[in-house]
Amino acid sequence: MDIAEVLQHTSPELFLPELEAGDKAGVLAELVAGLVAGSPTITKQDAVLQMLESREALGSTAVGPGVAFPHGRTLAVQRLTVLVARSGKGVDFDSVDGDPTHLFFVLIAPPQDSGHKYIKSLAALTDKLQDDTLREKLMAAADYESFCAALGEE
Amino acid sequence: MHPQLQKLVALQDIEAMISEAKEQSSELEGMGFNLDGLASLQEKADSLAGEIEKRHLGYYRRLHKRFGHAVVPVVDNLCTGCFANIPASFVSATNENLLQNCESCGRILYWP
Ligand SMILES: [Zn+2]
């Protein structure tokens, strides 16, 4: 799966250019509030938050250098949805390398997704975000369009 | 939403996460994810199951064994388990606090 395909599951409404929260719990809540505000079919804020918190209990999703990929399946969503968020100041997200996390790619999917579209999207993103120059461009992008353009570049 | 339904939904989400972590572990670990918390997640699922009334939990387990997904979302007035029509009366405000089953397949219904 390529990045262009992953980007079909997000939208300008699902882009949070500057998170306010300064800790992990606050960021998770802000990300979920963003999902509910940006997606008309997601309404059960508590269920989504509970799922993402459980996922962090399994192991921190902050695995990329400066990047976290909170993800999972929940009954509370009807289709694969991707939200993108940034934190200029960085947040302690229990990252594998101990460094603060600046970029967040949230992927949530319904329980039934036989093609494993979300696992493939996750694989495409975790791979792509290894690139230092790309992450710098994403942090500097002025808006959603330039963010997606940078992400879509080969 | 019925508080027991809320717990059943959370339980199904966590149990699905545990199965996925086990079944796709090599793929997830290949992406850099660490799945060390599996045991603590299982504890969380067990304690959540303990908060669910026995009759509801028993019914959930039987459905899970039979269908995989015990709780299914209702989308466009259809049970997404068997695609039977769900009568409009099921969603009326008076039923908001009931735990409801699909009349055709018996799965527990959830309005996302
Ligand atoms: Zn049914």
Short mmCIF file of C-alpha atoms and ligand atoms in Angstrom, two decimals:
data_model
loop_
_atom_site.label_atom_id
_atom_site.label_comp_id
_atom_site.label_asym_id
_atom_site.label_seq_id
_atom_site.Cartn_x
_atom_site.Cartn_y
_atom_site.Cartn_z
CA MET A 1 0.00 0.00 0.00
CA ASP A 2 1.33 3.46 -0.83
CA ILE A 3 1.02 6.66 1.15
CA ALA A 4 -1.47 8.20 -1.30
CA GLU A 5 -3.86 5.38 -0.47
CA VAL A 6 -3.41 5.95 3.27
CA LEU A 7 -4.10 9.67 2.80
CA GLN A 8 -7.52 8.83 1.34
CA HIS A 9 -8.57 8.00 4.89
CA THR A 10 -7.79 11.41 6.32
CA SER A 11 -9.05 14.93 5.58
CA PRO A 12 -8.29 18.57 6.43
CA GLU A 13 -10.76 18.18 9.35
CA LEU A 14 -8.61 15.38 10.73
CA PHE A 15 -5.42 17.47 10.84
CA LEU A 16 -4.43 19.01 14.19
CA PRO A 17 -1.45 21.28 13.39
CA GLU A 18 -0.60 22.11 17.00
CA LEU A 19 -1.64 20.02 19.99
CA GLU A 20 -2.09 21.85 23.27
CA ALA A 21 -1.70 18.99 25.73
CA GLY A 22 1.65 18.49 27.41
CA ASP A 23 1.36 14.89 28.60
CA LYS A 24 0.41 11.51 27.21
CA ALA A 25 -3.09 11.27 28.73
CA GLY A 26 -3.89 14.79 27.59
CA VAL A 27 -2.65 14.13 24.06
CA LEU A 28 -4.71 10.92 23.77
CA ALA A 29 -7.83 12.81 24.87
CA GLU A 30 -7.07 15.63 22.42
CA LEU A 31 -6.53 13.17 19.56
CA VAL A 32 -9.85 11.44 20.28
CA ALA A 33 -11.69 14.78 20.55
CA GLY A 34 -10.17 15.59 17.14
CA LEU A 35 -11.47 12.31 15.68
CA VAL A 36 -15.00 13.00 16.92
CA ALA A 37 -14.93 16.62 15.72
CA GLY A 38 -13.43 15.74 12.34
CA SER A 39 -15.41 12.65 11.44
CA PRO A 40 -19.22 12.74 11.29
CA THR A 41 -19.60 8.99 11.87
CA ILE A 42 -17.52 8.81 15.06
CA THR A 43 -19.55 9.76 18.11
CA LYS A 44 -18.53 7.45 20.96
CA GLN A 45 -15.60 9.39 22.37
CA ASP A 46 -15.24 7.20 25.49
CA ALA A 47 -15.07 3.93 23.56
CA VAL A 48 -12.39 5.24 21.21
CA LEU A 49 -10.33 6.69 24.06
CA GLN A 50 -10.59 3.48 26.06
CA MET A 51 -9.38 1.46 23.07
CA LEU A 52 -6.39 3.75 22.45
CA GLU A 53 -5.48 3.70 26.15
CA SER A 54 -5.62 -0.11 26.13
CA ARG A 55 -3.37 -0.11 23.09
CA GLU A 56 -0.79 1.97 24.94
CA ALA A 57 -0.97 -0.54 27.81
CA LEU A 58 0.12 -3.21 25.34
CA GLY A 59 3.23 -1.16 24.53
CA SER A 60 3.86 2.47 23.62
CA THR A 61 3.03 3.29 20.01
CA ALA A 62 5.76 5.96 19.97
CA VAL A 63 8.14 3.78 17.97
CA GLY A 64 9.36 6.09 15.23
CA PRO A 65 12.00 8.71 15.97
CA GLY A 66 9.77 11.48 17.32
CA VAL A 67 6.65 9.80 15.90
CA ALA A 68 3.79 7.86 17.51
CA PHE A 69 1.20 5.71 15.76
CA PRO A 70 -1.73 5.22 18.15
CA HIS A 71 -3.93 2.61 16.48
CA GLY A 72 -6.49 -0.11 16.90
CA ARG A 73 -9.88 -1.47 16.04
CA THR A 74 -13.09 -0.51 17.76
CA LEU A 75 -16.80 -1.06 17.30
CA ALA A 76 -17.18 2.69 17.64
CA VAL A 77 -15.90 3.38 14.12
CA GLN A 78 -17.36 2.29 10.82
CA ARG A 79 -14.43 2.77 8.49
CA LEU A 80 -10.66 3.21 8.58
CA THR A 81 -9.97 6.75 9.75
CA VAL A 82 -6.60 8.47 9.96
CA LEU A 83 -5.92 11.58 12.04
CA VAL A 84 -2.67 13.52 11.91
CA ALA A 85 -1.40 15.78 14.70
CA ARG A 86 1.72 17.71 15.62
CA SER A 87 3.26 19.01 18.80
CA GLY A 88 5.98 21.61 18.30
CA LYS A 89 7.14 21.40 21.90
CA GLY A 90 7.01 17.58 21.94
CA VAL A 91 5.38 15.25 24.46
CA ASP A 92 6.65 12.41 26.63
CA PHE A 93 4.75 9.51 25.02
CA ASP A 94 6.81 6.71 26.64
CA SER A 95 8.77 6.44 23.41
CA VAL A 96 11.07 3.50 22.78
CA ASP A 97 14.13 5.80 22.50
CA GLY A 98 13.06 8.09 25.36
CA ASP A 99 12.87 11.16 23.12
CA PRO A 100 9.83 13.46 22.99
CA THR A 101 7.18 12.78 20.36
CA HIS A 102 6.26 15.50 17.87
CA LEU A 103 4.21 13.74 15.18
CA PHE A 104 1.12 11.60 15.70
CA PHE A 105 -0.58 9.38 13.14
CA VAL A 106 -3.75 7.90 14.59
CA LEU A 107 -5.29 4.95 12.73
CA ILE A 108 -8.57 3.50 13.87
CA ALA A 109 -10.51 0.80 12.10
CA PRO A 110 -13.71 -1.20 12.56
CA PRO A 111 -13.47 -4.81 13.79
CA GLN A 112 -14.38 -6.17 10.38
CA ASP A 113 -11.70 -5.23 7.89
CA SER A 114 -10.81 -8.49 6.23
CA GLY A 115 -8.22 -6.97 3.88
CA HIS A 116 -6.19 -5.77 6.88
CA LYS A 117 -6.18 -2.36 5.28
CA TYR A 118 -5.27 -0.74 8.55
CA ILE A 119 -2.29 -2.98 9.24
CA LYS A 120 -1.03 -2.26 5.73
CA SER A 121 -1.53 1.49 6.24
CA LEU A 122 0.32 1.27 9.53
CA ALA A 123 3.20 -0.55 7.84
CA ALA A 124 3.37 2.08 5.07
CA LEU A 125 3.45 4.94 7.58
CA THR A 126 5.95 3.44 10.03
CA ASP A 127 8.27 2.75 7.12
CA LYS A 128 7.92 6.18 5.51
CA LEU A 129 8.39 8.11 8.75
CA GLN A 130 11.89 6.68 9.28
CA ASP A 131 13.13 9.46 7.01
CA ASP A 132 14.64 12.38 9.02
CA THR A 133 14.27 14.94 6.23
CA LEU A 134 10.64 14.01 5.73
CA ARG A 135 9.85 14.48 9.42
CA GLU A 136 11.44 17.93 9.35
CA LYS A 137 9.34 18.87 6.32
CA LEU A 138 6.19 17.59 8.01
CA MET A 139 6.88 19.65 11.13
CA ALA A 140 7.48 22.74 8.98
CA ALA A 141 4.48 22.29 6.65
CA ALA A 142 2.28 25.39 6.78
CA ASP A 143 -1.02 23.61 6.21
CA TYR A 144 -2.74 20.30 5.52
CA GLU A 145 -2.10 20.48 1.77
CA SER A 146 1.63 21.01 2.12
CA PHE A 147 1.77 18.34 4.84
CA CYS A 148 0.16 15.79 2.50
CA ALA A 149 2.31 16.91 -0.43
CA ALA A 150 5.48 16.34 1.61
CA LEU A 151 4.23 12.96 2.82
CA GLY A 152 3.29 11.89 -0.70
CA GLU A 153 6.68 12.76 -2.21
CA GLU A 154 8.77 9.82 -3.32
CA MET B 1 -26.13 3.56 26.41
CA HIS B 2 -26.74 0.63 28.73
CA PRO B 3 -23.73 0.53 31.11
CA GLN B 4 -23.37 -3.22 30.63
CA LEU B 5 -23.32 -2.75 26.85
CA GLN B 6 -20.58 -0.15 27.24
CA LYS B 7 -18.49 -2.72 29.13
CA LEU B 8 -19.23 -5.47 26.59
CA VAL B 9 -18.06 -3.19 23.78
CA ALA B 10 -14.85 -2.35 25.67
CA LEU B 11 -14.30 -6.05 26.41
CA GLN B 12 -14.77 -7.05 22.79
CA ASP B 13 -12.36 -4.30 21.65
CA ILE B 14 -9.69 -5.42 24.14
CA GLU B 15 -10.10 -9.12 23.38
CA ALA B 16 -9.83 -8.40 19.66
CA MET B 17 -6.67 -6.39 20.36
CA ILE B 18 -5.16 -9.29 22.29
CA SER B 19 -5.93 -11.77 19.48
CA GLU B 20 -4.52 -9.39 16.90
CA ALA B 21 -1.34 -8.84 18.93
CA LYS B 22 -0.87 -12.61 19.08
CA GLU B 23 -1.80 -13.40 15.49
CA GLN B 24 0.07 -10.52 13.88
CA SER B 25 2.94 -10.26 16.35
CA SER B 26 5.70 -10.73 13.80
CA GLU B 27 4.20 -8.11 11.50
CA LEU B 28 3.69 -5.60 14.34
CA GLU B 29 7.11 -6.24 15.85
CA GLY B 30 8.60 -5.82 12.39
CA MET B 31 7.19 -2.28 12.36
CA GLY B 32 8.94 -1.63 15.67
CA PHE B 33 6.01 -2.15 18.05
CA ASN B 34 6.74 -3.70 21.39
CA LEU B 35 3.98 -6.01 22.66
CA ASP B 36 5.36 -6.59 26.15
CA GLY B 37 2.15 -5.46 27.81
CA LEU B 38 0.14 -8.46 26.60
CA ALA B 39 -0.15 -9.94 30.10
CA SER B 40 -1.27 -6.66 31.65
CA LEU B 41 -3.80 -6.17 28.86
CA GLN B 42 -5.15 -9.65 29.56
CA GLU B 43 -5.50 -8.66 33.24
CA LYS B 44 -7.40 -5.57 32.17
CA ALA B 45 -9.73 -7.72 30.05
CA ASP B 46 -10.28 -10.13 32.98
CA SER B 47 -11.08 -7.34 35.40
CA LEU B 48 -13.48 -5.77 32.89
CA ALA B 49 -15.16 -9.16 32.41
CA GLY B 50 -15.56 -9.31 36.19
CA GLU B 51 -17.65 -6.13 36.07
CA ILE B 52 -20.14 -7.67 33.66
CA GLU B 53 -23.20 -9.53 35.00
CA LYS B 54 -22.81 -13.28 34.67
CA ARG B 55 -25.83 -13.77 32.40
CA HIS B 56 -24.62 -11.07 29.98
CA LEU B 57 -21.06 -12.35 30.01
CA GLY B 58 -22.20 -15.93 29.46
CA TYR B 59 -24.33 -14.88 26.52
CA TYR B 60 -21.42 -12.82 25.11
CA ARG B 61 -19.09 -15.84 25.37
CA ARG B 62 -21.57 -18.13 23.62
CA LEU B 63 -22.04 -15.64 20.78
CA HIS B 64 -18.29 -15.11 20.56
CA LYS B 65 -17.71 -18.85 20.21
CA ARG B 66 -20.38 -19.14 17.54
CA PHE B 67 -19.83 -16.00 15.47
CA GLY B 68 -16.50 -14.43 16.41
CA HIS B 69 -18.07 -11.03 17.03
CA ALA B 70 -20.71 -11.08 19.75
CA VAL B 71 -21.51 -7.37 19.67
CA VAL B 72 -22.18 -5.92 16.22
CA PRO B 73 -22.87 -2.40 15.04
CA VAL B 74 -26.22 -1.49 13.52
CA VAL B 75 -25.59 0.44 10.32
CA ASP B 76 -28.42 1.79 8.15
CA ASN B 77 -30.94 -0.13 10.30
CA LEU B 78 -29.25 -3.44 9.51
CA CYS B 79 -27.63 -5.89 11.90
CA THR B 80 -24.12 -6.06 10.43
CA GLY B 81 -23.83 -9.65 11.69
CA CYS B 82 -26.63 -11.17 9.62
CA PHE B 83 -27.99 -8.16 7.68
CA ALA B 84 -31.49 -8.52 9.10
CA ASN B 85 -33.53 -5.35 9.41
CA ILE B 86 -33.61 -3.85 12.87
CA PRO B 87 -37.06 -2.39 13.61
CA ALA B 88 -37.12 1.35 14.16
CA SER B 89 -38.71 0.76 17.57
CA PHE B 90 -35.37 -0.66 18.76
CA VAL B 91 -33.73 2.73 18.57
CA SER B 92 -36.49 4.75 20.19
CA ALA B 93 -35.57 6.70 23.27
CA THR B 94 -37.45 4.34 25.58
CA ASN B 95 -35.12 1.51 24.57
CA GLU B 96 -31.95 3.48 25.09
CA ASN B 97 -31.21 1.72 28.35
CA LEU B 98 -31.94 -1.81 27.18
CA LEU B 99 -29.50 -4.43 26.08
CA GLN B 100 -30.94 -5.53 22.76
CA ASN B 101 -30.37 -8.54 20.54
CA CYS B 102 -30.92 -9.03 16.85
CA GLU B 103 -34.21 -10.93 16.55
CA SER B 104 -32.76 -12.96 13.70
CA CYS B 105 -29.25 -14.01 14.81
CA GLY B 106 -29.24 -13.08 18.50
CA ARG B 107 -26.08 -10.96 18.37
CA ILE B 108 -25.91 -8.03 20.79
CA LEU B 109 -26.67 -4.77 19.00
CA TYR B 110 -24.69 -1.57 19.25
CA TRP B 111 -25.38 1.80 17.65
CA PRO B 112 -21.97 3.36 16.89
ZN ZN C 1 -28.44 -10.30 13.22
#
